[in-house]
Amino acid sequence: MSLERKIWSEQFTEWFSEMLLKAEIADFRYPLKGCGVWMPYGFKLRKHILDIMRRLLDETGHQEVLFPLLIPEDLLAKEAVHIKSFFEECFWVTRGGSTEFDVKYALRPTSETAITPMVKLWVRSHADLPLKLYQVVSVFRYETKATRPLIRVREVTTFKEAHTFHRSYEDAARQVEEGVEIYKKFFDEICVPYLISQRPEWDKFAGAVYTYAFDTISPDGRSLQIGTVHHLGTNFTKAFDFTYETREGKREYPHSTSYGISERVVAAVMMVHGDDRGLVLPPNIAPIQVIVIPIPYKGVEEVVNEEAKKIVEELKAASIRAEADLREDVTPGSKYYDWEIKGVPIRVEVGPRDVERKEITLVRRDTLERTVIPRDKLVDGVKELMEKLQNDLRERAWKWLREHVHRTDSIEEARKLIDNRQGVVEVMWCGEEECGFRIEEGISGRVLGMPIDTKEEPKGNCIVCGKPAKQVIRIARAF
Amino acid sequence: MSLERKIWSEQFTEWFSEMLLKAEIADFRYPLKGCGVWMPYGFKLRKHILDIMRRLLDETGHQEVLFPLLIPEDLLAKEAVHIKSFFEECFWVTRGGSTEFDVKYALRPTSETAITPMVKLWVRSHADLPLKLYQVVSVFRYETKATRPLIRVREVTTFKEAHTFHRSYEDAARQVEEGVEIYKKFFDEICVPYLISQRPEWDKFAGAVYTYAFDTISPDGRSLQIGTVHHLGTNFTKAFDFTYETREGKREYPHSTSYGISERVVAAVMMVHGDDRGLVLPPNIAPIQVIVIPIPYKGVEEVVNEEAKKIVEELKAASIRAEADLREDVTPGSKYYDWEIKGVPIRVEVGPRDVERKEITLVRRDTLERTVIPRDKLVDGVKELMEKLQNDLRERAWKWLREHVHRTDSIEEARKLIDNRQGVVEVMWCGEEECGFRIEEGISGRVLGMPIDTKEEPKGNCIVCGKPAKQVIRIARAF
């Protein structure tokens, strides 16, 4: 059982901004809209999340690299669809000191056009393929709409973009599947549930053959895109005239893919588990996994403080991220409050009685349930509880997500569900763009696309035109 | 004994560019001058170097954060000396899409003016001080002079900048000393020798009270600045009207410091140890510490390949970064050549006789010396040799540096030493700027400043005016 989430869903937006700052994740009071600061605690959370991503990519033969931020306009313009989509979203560097440039430079909105011409210099023959690269960088979008911390920003500070190059369309398609598998593992590890959909033609990445996207559902019933995987075909390699020598000595264009996540994954972690008291962080990514709080009674302050320090040492020796809160002029109650905001998964309370009885009191953040274990079972007890908490968070979040995916054959009903913030709705569709647009108008929402995670055959008729359905599609109010 | 370095020093510049690409460290063929790509092997080297820096900073209570790239012009202009120095060096963002901005944004040239106004929001009283932050980011300098890979670039991709805030001038001065100690440990760990000098007034950081700098000496006798530590006094906190409440309830300006390193430390590692055959990397930062090369004779290919794989497994199990080069159509000689370029510290050669005799042949990269050890001593033998190599590299580099610091009381002699690429020269100085400038003119070089590492008293007279000397100063041709 999780705590009541009464702030869900009316006050979700307010809760989110407030918690960002109160939990010291990020400070968006920087004097440029849509740009924020990762504070020390938030930076650590981000780091643990990125560590998981890096491990998953390294294990599957991806190599980390770092490409320049500035992309000359003529490079960015090589792929026609791409530049058309991104031009208005770019920040442009036009001057160095007081010198006006002849060619202006974009702050990378994504790196296909920076990476492809360089990889062209590295790849000679089929033996150099596949090549799987990734980088973690800032990308920039000149958002004119309202910005939102971590969710709709101008400097995306945590863009993990993978770029891969292959001998054939099929190899690249297999890579798309691998990308999807990596993201599934990643989101499972950080306990964020997801839907995977193939975006409709009109909403795929500019320059892609097709785009798969991961969406989660926010506490106020909106969909939040948290990852995308693109098959780019030869669109970019052709644009840069990038060929390789095949086994047979012919020259062919490599097929490429790209896939990315951003700090939206941190936002997702916050929103899918948080409650009225603050954040609830999965133990494997929590900056502090265990907070130890002494309960001092007059005359035994020394004893409980010493015990608190000893407990921290033992936990640290077992590679558990533990800290003691030994502040002197703060009551235990205030300390509980502070660390509950920060989402520390486990609290250890150390009172004189615990010391006497050689016991440890553990309190889990998600349910506030207390467990008393023998003092000499400290490390095992904590590890066990962390694992349980981790699994419970994941299951609870998945259950919630599943409860917020609906099926209907009435566009009225779909609109009502979406207006009432009930999540994602699946409907039948004939596959015609015209009907797709009519659905989006009808619900004032967005077509997320065709389910990739369920292999269900469409049944019945298009919700708009009544013709036989060709696809199940998901619709939602999107962030 | 190190190998002959005959390319030293005439062809050093050429060697450096060539090795960057051949060893797959970085590719500067990107179509924007002064911007390069970290290739997978170079990225790993950079990562191991940064890991050491992060460890040293974390151990001393520094917390990692991440601030925005874009600094609005009015923010950057708050500190008068700072903007005066940096304005002409900034890249300026003036447009979003096709919209011209009213206020333009600088790509951070350094982050004092982004960090100070935010820290002002976080610090209320003396209890919040000291605050020690750092970030690893790209900074940008619009270099109009000739750029040089890793050394003089427009996107500095590996800027580790620490920013600290303190209650008093003295606390900040102590922090400067801590910064120096951290950098000494850092350079010792990566085996780069250094001189520490207090920069003359006219060459200190724009906005600093004083600047200490670390310089090393390149194989062609030039000084290369590889780290700086600044006492900023209240220059930035005053500019942002940032005060805190003291113990006594008064309001005072915090004193701040900042200190930074860049990818020049990677360049330094390459240049101080490299030789005619390529890089020579200290084992603790080498992406690959041991390369295992099978020497296949007809009929026993399988045996030596299997043995090579086993050796790699055993080394990896002991946390040694080992790989086997099992390429089929490449001779062992070519493999040696490739891995020598990349500077892999230890090569293991596996021939049929080694297998038979249960022996291991180790070849160290720096001297190409061979050692044969019993097969069952593999891990210990490799660890021992890595440690020895690491120490030898450090000592050899320090010896070389010391041999290239000269003392003279003749400006003629100083010029000759510097023109002949003999390194750094120490001379006596009266302390007057006028004489300082005359020295710089006389040697067409640069005053590095007063030694901080040796506490020597000045003796004799100023090399220019003949008045009693107040300071020993170092001069050199600088990068």
Short mmCIF file of C-alpha atoms in Angstrom, two decimals, chain A residues 180 184 194-198 212-215 450-454 474:
data_model
loop_
_atom_site.label_atom_id
_atom_site.label_comp_id
_atom_site.label_asym_id
_atom_site.label_seq_id
_atom_site.Cartn_x
_atom_site.Cartn_y
_atom_site.Cartn_z
CA VAL A 180 14.16 -0.82 -27.39
CA LYS A 184 13.10 -1.49 -21.37
CA TYR A 194 6.07 2.65 -19.99
CA LEU A 195 4.08 2.17 -23.15
CA ILE A 196 5.97 1.65 -26.40
CA SER A 197 4.32 3.00 -29.53
CA GLN A 198 5.29 3.57 -33.11
CA TYR A 212 9.39 4.11 -31.67
CA ALA A 213 8.69 6.04 -28.50
CA PHE A 214 8.44 5.25 -24.80
CA ASP A 215 5.73 7.14 -22.92
CA MET A 450 0.54 2.06 -32.67
CA PRO A 451 1.36 -0.25 -29.71
CA ILE A 452 4.69 -2.02 -30.11
CA ASP A 453 4.59 -3.70 -26.72
CA THR A 454 1.33 -5.59 -27.33
CA ARG A 474 -3.06 5.20 -28.47
#
